[in-house]
């Protein structure tokens, strides 16, 4: 894998989402920034109503603690409603941006809250797969097996890619159904195993 490829991965999956975070709220469609009903329904179906409600409560608490109680929301909204701005251009655009931005931030907070349900299990499975992959590597080396560094590099870049996808998905203007997080966990566990088994 070339360094140019890695730099492109960094751009598309880490820097570009940050730009989208500040440019997307300019769009004049409030529905693009709210939590989709299909998303909450899928969480309720997969995890049950109690855990789905718990994810919502945790997202509400985190959003309030991080952005409301700190005064960030009020400062932004007050600035967007400033009377010195041009009522025909500046004020409506600034107000729309502020409302959409905080809707988007709340959706990111909610998705992160849902994702946290799988974080501990994914970490434990990654640790187990890393140990198993390391054991597999030692057994293969003792048996005179061939080491394939390319497998390690592909797996390592795959892990970077998965983490970048997760970062991007948090703000995508489309429903992210709960099974997606299972697929992410399984993929990450496999890539960690492959990287550990192929490390030279």
JSON list of C-alpha atoms in Angstrom, two decimals:
[
{"chain": "A", "resi": 1, "resn": "UNK", "atom": "CA", "xyz": [0.00, 0.00, 0.00]},
{"chain": "A", "resi": 2, "resn": "UNK", "atom": "CA", "xyz": [1.43, 3.34, -1.03]},
{"chain": "A", "resi": 3, "resn": "UNK", "atom": "CA", "xyz": [1.62, 6.37, 1.20]},
{"chain": "A", "resi": 4, "resn": "UNK", "atom": "CA", "xyz": [-0.50, 8.18, -1.38]},
{"chain": "A", "resi": 5, "resn": "UNK", "atom": "CA", "xyz": [-3.28, 5.63, -0.89]},
{"chain": "A", "resi": 6, "resn": "UNK", "atom": "CA", "xyz": [-3.09, 6.08, 2.88]},
{"chain": "A", "resi": 7, "resn": "UNK", "atom": "CA", "xyz": [-3.22, 9.87, 2.54]},
{"chain": "A", "resi": 8, "resn": "UNK", "atom": "CA", "xyz": [-6.34, 9.53, 0.38]},
{"chain": "A", "resi": 9, "resn": "UNK", "atom": "CA", "xyz": [-7.95, 7.31, 3.02]},
{"chain": "A", "resi": 10, "resn": "UNK", "atom": "CA", "xyz": [-7.18, 9.92, 5.66]},
{"chain": "A", "resi": 11, "resn": "UNK", "atom": "CA", "xyz": [-8.71, 12.62, 3.49]},
{"chain": "A", "resi": 12, "resn": "UNK", "atom": "CA", "xyz": [-11.94, 10.87, 2.54]},
{"chain": "A", "resi": 13, "resn": "UNK", "atom": "CA", "xyz": [-12.69, 9.28, 5.90]},
{"chain": "A", "resi": 14, "resn": "UNK", "atom": "CA", "xyz": [-11.40, 11.81, 8.41]},
{"chain": "A", "resi": 15, "resn": "UNK", "atom": "CA", "xyz": [-10.96, 15.28, 6.93]},
{"chain": "A", "resi": 16, "resn": "UNK", "atom": "CA", "xyz": [-13.85, 15.27, 4.44]},
{"chain": "A", "resi": 17, "resn": "UNK", "atom": "CA", "xyz": [-16.45, 14.41, 7.14]},
{"chain": "A", "resi": 18, "resn": "UNK", "atom": "CA", "xyz": [-15.22, 17.36, 9.20]},
{"chain": "A", "resi": 19, "resn": "UNK", "atom": "CA", "xyz": [-15.78, 19.63, 6.22]},
{"chain": "A", "resi": 20, "resn": "UNK", "atom": "CA", "xyz": [-19.23, 18.09, 5.68]},
{"chain": "A", "resi": 21, "resn": "UNK", "atom": "CA", "xyz": [-20.06, 18.74, 9.33]},
{"chain": "A", "resi": 22, "resn": "UNK", "atom": "CA", "xyz": [-19.87, 22.47, 8.69]},
{"chain": "A", "resi": 23, "resn": "UNK", "atom": "CA", "xyz": [-21.10, 22.59, 5.08]},
{"chain": "A", "resi": 24, "resn": "UNK", "atom": "CA", "xyz": [-24.07, 20.21, 5.20]},
{"chain": "A", "resi": 25, "resn": "UNK", "atom": "CA", "xyz": [-26.14, 22.41, 7.56]},
{"chain": "A", "resi": 26, "resn": "UNK", "atom": "CA", "xyz": [-26.38, 24.98, 4.78]},
{"chain": "A", "resi": 27, "resn": "UNK", "atom": "CA", "xyz": [-28.81, 22.66, 2.96]},
{"chain": "A", "resi": 28, "resn": "UNK", "atom": "CA", "xyz": [-32.41, 23.81, 3.18]},
{"chain": "A", "resi": 29, "resn": "UNK", "atom": "CA", "xyz": [-33.92, 20.49, 4.26]},
{"chain": "A", "resi": 30, "resn": "UNK", "atom": "CA", "xyz": [-34.35, 19.96, 7.99]},
{"chain": "A", "resi": 31, "resn": "UNK", "atom": "CA", "xyz": [-35.27, 16.28, 7.56]},
{"chain": "A", "resi": 32, "resn": "UNK", "atom": "CA", "xyz": [-31.71, 15.50, 6.43]},
{"chain": "A", "resi": 33, "resn": "UNK", "atom": "CA", "xyz": [-30.44, 16.26, 9.93]},
{"chain": "A", "resi": 34, "resn": "UNK", "atom": "CA", "xyz": [-32.92, 14.53, 12.21]},
{"chain": "A", "resi": 35, "resn": "UNK", "atom": "CA", "xyz": [-32.80, 10.98, 13.55]},
{"chain": "A", "resi": 36, "resn": "UNK", "atom": "CA", "xyz": [-34.68, 8.76, 11.11]},
{"chain": "A", "resi": 37, "resn": "UNK", "atom": "CA", "xyz": [-37.62, 6.72, 12.49]},
{"chain": "A", "resi": 38, "resn": "UNK", "atom": "CA", "xyz": [-36.32, 3.65, 10.63]},
{"chain": "A", "resi": 39, "resn": "UNK", "atom": "CA", "xyz": [-33.10, 3.98, 12.59]},
{"chain": "A", "resi": 40, "resn": "UNK", "atom": "CA", "xyz": [-34.73, 4.04, 16.02]},
{"chain": "A", "resi": 41, "resn": "UNK", "atom": "CA", "xyz": [-37.14, 1.25, 14.99]},
{"chain": "A", "resi": 42, "resn": "UNK", "atom": "CA", "xyz": [-34.24, -1.00, 13.95]},
{"chain": "A", "resi": 43, "resn": "UNK", "atom": "CA", "xyz": [-32.50, -0.43, 17.28]},
{"chain": "A", "resi": 44, "resn": "UNK", "atom": "CA", "xyz": [-35.72, -1.27, 19.14]},
{"chain": "A", "resi": 45, "resn": "UNK", "atom": "CA", "xyz": [-36.23, -4.41, 17.05]},
{"chain": "A", "resi": 46, "resn": "UNK", "atom": "CA", "xyz": [-32.67, -5.67, 17.53]},
{"chain": "A", "resi": 47, "resn": "UNK", "atom": "CA", "xyz": [-32.00, -4.64, 21.14]},
{"chain": "A", "resi": 48, "resn": "UNK", "atom": "CA", "xyz": [-35.51, -4.41, 22.56]},
{"chain": "A", "resi": 49, "resn": "UNK", "atom": "CA", "xyz": [-37.50, -1.33, 23.61]},
{"chain": "A", "resi": 50, "resn": "UNK", "atom": "CA", "xyz": [-35.76, -0.93, 26.97]},
{"chain": "A", "resi": 51, "resn": "UNK", "atom": "CA", "xyz": [-32.23, -0.78, 25.56]},
{"chain": "A", "resi": 52, "resn": "UNK", "atom": "CA", "xyz": [-33.41, 1.38, 22.67]},
{"chain": "A", "resi": 53, "resn": "UNK", "atom": "CA", "xyz": [-34.93, 3.85, 25.16]},
{"chain": "A", "resi": 54, "resn": "UNK", "atom": "CA", "xyz": [-31.73, 3.69, 27.18]},
{"chain": "A", "resi": 55, "resn": "UNK", "atom": "CA", "xyz": [-29.70, 4.69, 24.09]},
{"chain": "A", "resi": 56, "resn": "UNK", "atom": "CA", "xyz": [-32.00, 7.67, 23.53]},
{"chain": "A", "resi": 57, "resn": "UNK", "atom": "CA", "xyz": [-31.77, 8.73, 27.18]},
{"chain": "A", "resi": 58, "resn": "UNK", "atom": "CA", "xyz": [-27.99, 8.45, 27.10]},
{"chain": "A", "resi": 59, "resn": "UNK", "atom": "CA", "xyz": [-27.83, 10.52, 23.90]},
{"chain": "A", "resi": 60, "resn": "UNK", "atom": "CA", "xyz": [-30.10, 13.17, 25.45]},
{"chain": "A", "resi": 61, "resn": "UNK", "atom": "CA", "xyz": [-27.99, 13.29, 28.60]},
{"chain": "A", "resi": 62, "resn": "UNK", "atom": "CA", "xyz": [-24.72, 13.50, 26.67]},
{"chain": "A", "resi": 63, "resn": "UNK", "atom": "CA", "xyz": [-26.02, 16.20, 24.33]},
{"chain": "A", "resi": 64, "resn": "UNK", "atom": "CA", "xyz": [-27.31, 18.24, 27.26]},
{"chain": "A", "resi": 65, "resn": "UNK", "atom": "CA", "xyz": [-24.08, 17.82, 29.22]},
{"chain": "A", "resi": 66, "resn": "UNK", "atom": "CA", "xyz": [-21.69, 18.51, 26.33]},
{"chain": "A", "resi": 67, "resn": "UNK", "atom": "CA", "xyz": [-23.50, 21.21, 24.38]},
{"chain": "A", "resi": 68, "resn": "UNK", "atom": "CA", "xyz": [-26.48, 22.68, 26.26]},
{"chain": "A", "resi": 69, "resn": "UNK", "atom": "CA", "xyz": [-25.08, 23.01, 29.78]},
{"chain": "A", "resi": 70, "resn": "UNK", "atom": "CA", "xyz": [-21.79, 24.36, 28.43]},
{"chain": "A", "resi": 71, "resn": "UNK", "atom": "CA", "xyz": [-23.65, 27.14, 26.61]},
{"chain": "A", "resi": 72, "resn": "UNK", "atom": "CA", "xyz": [-22.51, 26.12, 23.13]},
{"chain": "A", "resi": 73, "resn": "UNK", "atom": "CA", "xyz": [-26.03, 25.79, 21.73]},
{"chain": "A", "resi": 74, "resn": "UNK", "atom": "CA", "xyz": [-27.20, 29.09, 23.19]},
{"chain": "A", "resi": 75, "resn": "UNK", "atom": "CA", "xyz": [-24.14, 30.97, 21.98]},
{"chain": "A", "resi": 76, "resn": "UNK", "atom": "CA", "xyz": [-24.58, 29.66, 18.44]},
{"chain": "A", "resi": 77, "resn": "UNK", "atom": "CA", "xyz": [-28.31, 30.32, 18.34]},
{"chain": "A", "resi": 78, "resn": "UNK", "atom": "CA", "xyz": [-27.92, 33.80, 19.81]},
{"chain": "A", "resi": 79, "resn": "UNK", "atom": "CA", "xyz": [-25.29, 34.62, 17.21]},
{"chain": "A", "resi": 80, "resn": "UNK", "atom": "CA", "xyz": [-27.53, 33.39, 14.38]},
{"chain": "A", "resi": 81, "resn": "UNK", "atom": "CA", "xyz": [-30.38, 35.61, 15.63]},
{"chain": "A", "resi": 82, "resn": "UNK", "atom": "CA", "xyz": [-28.21, 38.72, 15.92]},
{"chain": "A", "resi": 83, "resn": "UNK", "atom": "CA", "xyz": [-30.22, 41.79, 14.89]},
{"chain": "A", "resi": 84, "resn": "UNK", "atom": "CA", "xyz": [-27.31, 43.43, 13.07]},
{"chain": "A", "resi": 85, "resn": "UNK", "atom": "CA", "xyz": [-27.36, 40.72, 10.41]},
{"chain": "A", "resi": 86, "resn": "UNK", "atom": "CA", "xyz": [-29.18, 41.36, 7.14]},
{"chain": "A", "resi": 87, "resn": "UNK", "atom": "CA", "xyz": [-32.72, 40.01, 7.63]},
{"chain": "A", "resi": 88, "resn": "UNK", "atom": "CA", "xyz": [-33.06, 39.11, 3.95]},
{"chain": "A", "resi": 89, "resn": "UNK", "atom": "CA", "xyz": [-29.86, 37.06, 3.60]},
{"chain": "A", "resi": 90, "resn": "UNK", "atom": "CA", "xyz": [-27.58, 36.67, 6.59]},
{"chain": "A", "resi": 91, "resn": "UNK", "atom": "CA", "xyz": [-30.05, 36.06, 9.39]},
{"chain": "A", "resi": 92, "resn": "UNK", "atom": "CA", "xyz": [-32.17, 33.30, 7.76]},
{"chain": "A", "resi": 93, "resn": "UNK", "atom": "CA", "xyz": [-29.08, 31.49, 6.46]},
{"chain": "A", "resi": 94, "resn": "UNK", "atom": "CA", "xyz": [-27.30, 31.71, 9.81]},
{"chain": "A", "resi": 95, "resn": "UNK", "atom": "CA", "xyz": [-30.41, 30.59, 11.67]},
{"chain": "A", "resi": 96, "resn": "UNK", "atom": "CA", "xyz": [-30.94, 27.64, 9.33]},
{"chain": "A", "resi": 97, "resn": "UNK", "atom": "CA", "xyz": [-27.28, 26.64, 9.61]},
{"chain": "A", "resi": 98, "resn": "UNK", "atom": "CA", "xyz": [-27.39, 26.77, 13.42]},
{"chain": "A", "resi": 99, "resn": "UNK", "atom": "CA", "xyz": [-30.60, 24.72, 13.68]},
{"chain": "A", "resi": 100, "resn": "UNK", "atom": "CA", "xyz": [-29.41, 22.10, 11.17]},
{"chain": "A", "resi": 101, "resn": "UNK", "atom": "CA", "xyz": [-25.96, 21.94, 12.74]},
{"chain": "A", "resi": 102, "resn": "UNK", "atom": "CA", "xyz": [-27.32, 21.10, 16.18]},
{"chain": "A", "resi": 103, "resn": "UNK", "atom": "CA", "xyz": [-29.79, 18.59, 14.75]},
{"chain": "A", "resi": 104, "resn": "UNK", "atom": "CA", "xyz": [-26.82, 16.95, 13.05]},
{"chain": "A", "resi": 105, "resn": "UNK", "atom": "CA", "xyz": [-24.74, 17.01, 16.22]},
{"chain": "A", "resi": 106, "resn": "UNK", "atom": "CA", "xyz": [-27.61, 15.39, 18.13]},
{"chain": "A", "resi": 107, "resn": "UNK", "atom": "CA", "xyz": [-27.91, 12.64, 15.51]},
{"chain": "A", "resi": 108, "resn": "UNK", "atom": "CA", "xyz": [-24.17, 12.01, 15.74]},
{"chain": "A", "resi": 109, "resn": "UNK", "atom": "CA", "xyz": [-24.53, 11.80, 19.53]},
{"chain": "A", "resi": 110, "resn": "UNK", "atom": "CA", "xyz": [-27.43, 9.37, 19.19]},
{"chain": "A", "resi": 111, "resn": "UNK", "atom": "CA", "xyz": [-25.57, 7.13, 16.73]},
{"chain": "A", "resi": 112, "resn": "UNK", "atom": "CA", "xyz": [-22.51, 7.15, 18.97]},
{"chain": "A", "resi": 113, "resn": "UNK", "atom": "CA", "xyz": [-24.78, 6.14, 21.86]},
{"chain": "A", "resi": 114, "resn": "UNK", "atom": "CA", "xyz": [-26.12, 3.21, 19.84]},
{"chain": "A", "resi": 115, "resn": "UNK", "atom": "CA", "xyz": [-22.61, 2.26, 18.74]},
{"chain": "A", "resi": 116, "resn": "UNK", "atom": "CA", "xyz": [-21.49, 2.13, 22.37]},
{"chain": "A", "resi": 117, "resn": "UNK", "atom": "CA", "xyz": [-23.73, -0.90, 22.90]},
{"chain": "A", "resi": 118, "resn": "UNK", "atom": "CA", "xyz": [-21.26, -2.92, 20.82]},
{"chain": "A", "resi": 119, "resn": "UNK", "atom": "CA", "xyz": [-18.01, -1.23, 21.89]},
{"chain": "A", "resi": 120, "resn": "UNK", "atom": "CA", "xyz": [-17.15, -3.38, 24.92]},
{"chain": "A", "resi": 121, "resn": "UNK", "atom": "CA", "xyz": [-18.00, -6.64, 23.16]},
{"chain": "A", "resi": 122, "resn": "UNK", "atom": "CA", "xyz": [-16.01, -5.58, 20.10]},
{"chain": "A", "resi": 123, "resn": "UNK", "atom": "CA", "xyz": [-12.97, -4.70, 22.21]},
{"chain": "A", "resi": 124, "resn": "UNK", "atom": "CA", "xyz": [-13.09, -8.04, 24.02]},
{"chain": "A", "resi": 125, "resn": "UNK", "atom": "CA", "xyz": [-13.50, -9.94, 20.75]},
{"chain": "A", "resi": 126, "resn": "UNK", "atom": "CA", "xyz": [-10.63, -7.98, 19.19]},
{"chain": "A", "resi": 127, "resn": "UNK", "atom": "CA", "xyz": [-8.37, -8.85, 22.13]},
{"chain": "A", "resi": 128, "resn": "UNK", "atom": "CA", "xyz": [-9.32, -12.51, 21.83]},
{"chain": "A", "resi": 129, "resn": "UNK", "atom": "CA", "xyz": [-8.81, -12.50, 18.05]},
{"chain": "A", "resi": 130, "resn": "UNK", "atom": "CA", "xyz": [-5.43, -10.75, 18.47]},
{"chain": "A", "resi": 131, "resn": "UNK", "atom": "CA", "xyz": [-4.28, -13.44, 20.89]},
{"chain": "A", "resi": 132, "resn": "UNK", "atom": "CA", "xyz": [-5.57, -16.21, 18.64]},
{"chain": "A", "resi": 133, "resn": "UNK", "atom": "CA", "xyz": [-3.98, -14.61, 15.59]},
{"chain": "A", "resi": 134, "resn": "UNK", "atom": "CA", "xyz": [-0.65, -14.33, 17.40]},
{"chain": "A", "resi": 135, "resn": "UNK", "atom": "CA", "xyz": [-0.84, -17.99, 18.37]},
{"chain": "A", "resi": 136, "resn": "UNK", "atom": "CA", "xyz": [-1.64, -18.90, 14.78]},
{"chain": "A", "resi": 137, "resn": "UNK", "atom": "CA", "xyz": [1.39, -16.93, 13.61]},
{"chain": "A", "resi": 138, "resn": "UNK", "atom": "CA", "xyz": [3.70, -18.77, 16.04]},
{"chain": "A", "resi": 139, "resn": "UNK", "atom": "CA", "xyz": [2.32, -22.17, 15.04]},
{"chain": "A", "resi": 140, "resn": "UNK", "atom": "CA", "xyz": [2.73, -21.31, 11.38]},
{"chain": "A", "resi": 141, "resn": "UNK", "atom": "CA", "xyz": [6.32, -20.10, 11.95]},
{"chain": "A", "resi": 142, "resn": "UNK", "atom": "CA", "xyz": [7.20, -23.26, 13.91]},
{"chain": "A", "resi": 143, "resn": "UNK", "atom": "CA", "xyz": [5.89, -25.38, 11.07]},
{"chain": "A", "resi": 144, "resn": "UNK", "atom": "CA", "xyz": [8.01, -23.51, 8.54]},
{"chain": "A", "resi": 145, "resn": "UNK", "atom": "CA", "xyz": [5.08, -21.67, 7.04]},
{"chain": "A", "resi": 146, "resn": "UNK", "atom": "CA", "xyz": [5.48, -18.71, 4.72]},
{"chain": "A", "resi": 147, "resn": "UNK", "atom": "CA", "xyz": [4.93, -15.24, 6.17]},
{"chain": "A", "resi": 148, "resn": "UNK", "atom": "CA", "xyz": [2.84, -12.95, 3.96]},
{"chain": "A", "resi": 149, "resn": "UNK", "atom": "CA", "xyz": [3.54, -9.31, 4.86]},
{"chain": "A", "resi": 150, "resn": "UNK", "atom": "CA", "xyz": [1.01, -8.18, 2.25]},
{"chain": "A", "resi": 151, "resn": "UNK", "atom": "CA", "xyz": [-1.78, -9.76, 4.34]},
{"chain": "A", "resi": 152, "resn": "UNK", "atom": "CA", "xyz": [-0.68, -7.71, 7.34]},
{"chain": "A", "resi": 153, "resn": "UNK", "atom": "CA", "xyz": [-0.57, -4.45, 5.38]},
{"chain": "A", "resi": 154, "resn": "UNK", "atom": "CA", "xyz": [-3.98, -5.10, 3.82]},
{"chain": "A", "resi": 155, "resn": "UNK", "atom": "CA", "xyz": [-5.47, -5.92, 7.23]},
{"chain": "A", "resi": 156, "resn": "UNK", "atom": "CA", "xyz": [-3.86, -2.87, 8.87]},
{"chain": "A", "resi": 157, "resn": "UNK", "atom": "CA", "xyz": [-5.18, -0.54, 6.20]},
{"chain": "A", "resi": 158, "resn": "UNK", "atom": "CA", "xyz": [-8.52, -2.33, 6.44]},
{"chain": "A", "resi": 159, "resn": "UNK", "atom": "CA", "xyz": [-8.71, -1.47, 10.14]},
{"chain": "A", "resi": 160, "resn": "UNK", "atom": "CA", "xyz": [-7.98, 2.17, 9.28]},
{"chain": "A", "resi": 161, "resn": "UNK", "atom": "CA", "xyz": [-10.67, 2.03, 6.61]},
{"chain": "A", "resi": 162, "resn": "UNK", "atom": "CA", "xyz": [-13.26, 0.58, 9.00]},
{"chain": "A", "resi": 163, "resn": "UNK", "atom": "CA", "xyz": [-12.55, 3.24, 11.62]},
{"chain": "A", "resi": 164, "resn": "UNK", "atom": "CA", "xyz": [-12.83, 5.92, 8.95]},
{"chain": "A", "resi": 165, "resn": "UNK", "atom": "CA", "xyz": [-16.14, 4.48, 7.74]},
{"chain": "A", "resi": 166, "resn": "UNK", "atom": "CA", "xyz": [-17.49, 4.54, 11.29]},
{"chain": "A", "resi": 167, "resn": "UNK", "atom": "CA", "xyz": [-16.48, 8.19, 11.65]},
{"chain": "A", "resi": 168, "resn": "UNK", "atom": "CA", "xyz": [-18.16, 9.04, 8.33]},
{"chain": "A", "resi": 169, "resn": "UNK", "atom": "CA", "xyz": [-21.32, 7.05, 9.00]},
{"chain": "A", "resi": 170, "resn": "UNK", "atom": "CA", "xyz": [-22.04, 9.04, 12.16]},
{"chain": "A", "resi": 171, "resn": "UNK", "atom": "CA", "xyz": [-23.06, 12.02, 10.03]},
{"chain": "A", "resi": 172, "resn": "UNK", "atom": "CA", "xyz": [-24.44, 10.44, 6.85]},
{"chain": "A", "resi": 173, "resn": "UNK", "atom": "CA", "xyz": [-27.88, 11.82, 5.85]},
{"chain": "A", "resi": 174, "resn": "UNK", "atom": "CA", "xyz": [-29.45, 8.37, 5.61]},
{"chain": "A", "resi": 175, "resn": "UNK", "atom": "CA", "xyz": [-30.79, 5.80, 8.10]},
{"chain": "A", "resi": 176, "resn": "UNK", "atom": "CA", "xyz": [-28.08, 3.66, 9.70]},
{"chain": "A", "resi": 177, "resn": "UNK", "atom": "CA", "xyz": [-29.81, 0.48, 10.79]},
{"chain": "A", "resi": 178, "resn": "UNK", "atom": "CA", "xyz": [-28.65, -1.33, 13.93]},
{"chain": "A", "resi": 179, "resn": "UNK", "atom": "CA", "xyz": [-27.32, -4.47, 12.13]},
{"chain": "A", "resi": 180, "resn": "UNK", "atom": "CA", "xyz": [-24.71, -2.24, 10.50]},
{"chain": "A", "resi": 181, "resn": "UNK", "atom": "CA", "xyz": [-22.86, -2.02, 13.83]},
{"chain": "A", "resi": 182, "resn": "UNK", "atom": "CA", "xyz": [-22.78, -5.83, 14.06]},
{"chain": "A", "resi": 183, "resn": "UNK", "atom": "CA", "xyz": [-21.19, -5.96, 10.60]},
{"chain": "A", "resi": 184, "resn": "UNK", "atom": "CA", "xyz": [-18.62, -3.35, 11.63]},
{"chain": "A", "resi": 185, "resn": "UNK", "atom": "CA", "xyz": [-17.73, -5.31, 14.78]},
{"chain": "A", "resi": 186, "resn": "UNK", "atom": "CA", "xyz": [-17.38, -8.59, 12.91]},
{"chain": "A", "resi": 187, "resn": "UNK", "atom": "CA", "xyz": [-15.23, -6.99, 10.19]},
{"chain": "A", "resi": 188, "resn": "UNK", "atom": "CA", "xyz": [-12.98, -5.31, 12.73]},
{"chain": "A", "resi": 189, "resn": "UNK", "atom": "CA", "xyz": [-12.52, -8.54, 14.71]},
{"chain": "A", "resi": 190, "resn": "UNK", "atom": "CA", "xyz": [-11.56, -10.42, 11.54]},
{"chain": "A", "resi": 191, "resn": "UNK", "atom": "CA", "xyz": [-9.09, -7.75, 10.43]},
{"chain": "A", "resi": 192, "resn": "UNK", "atom": "CA", "xyz": [-7.42, -7.69, 13.85]},
{"chain": "A", "resi": 193, "resn": "UNK", "atom": "CA", "xyz": [-7.07, -11.48, 13.68]},
{"chain": "A", "resi": 194, "resn": "UNK", "atom": "CA", "xyz": [-5.63, -11.31, 10.18]},
{"chain": "A", "resi": 195, "resn": "UNK", "atom": "CA", "xyz": [-3.17, -8.56, 11.14]},
{"chain": "A", "resi": 196, "resn": "UNK", "atom": "CA", "xyz": [-1.98, -10.50, 14.21]},
{"chain": "A", "resi": 197, "resn": "UNK", "atom": "CA", "xyz": [-1.67, -13.77, 12.24]},
{"chain": "A", "resi": 198, "resn": "UNK", "atom": "CA", "xyz": [0.31, -12.09, 9.45]},
{"chain": "A", "resi": 199, "resn": "UNK", "atom": "CA", "xyz": [2.59, -9.80, 11.47]},
{"chain": "A", "resi": 200, "resn": "UNK", "atom": "CA", "xyz": [6.28, -10.32, 10.74]}
]
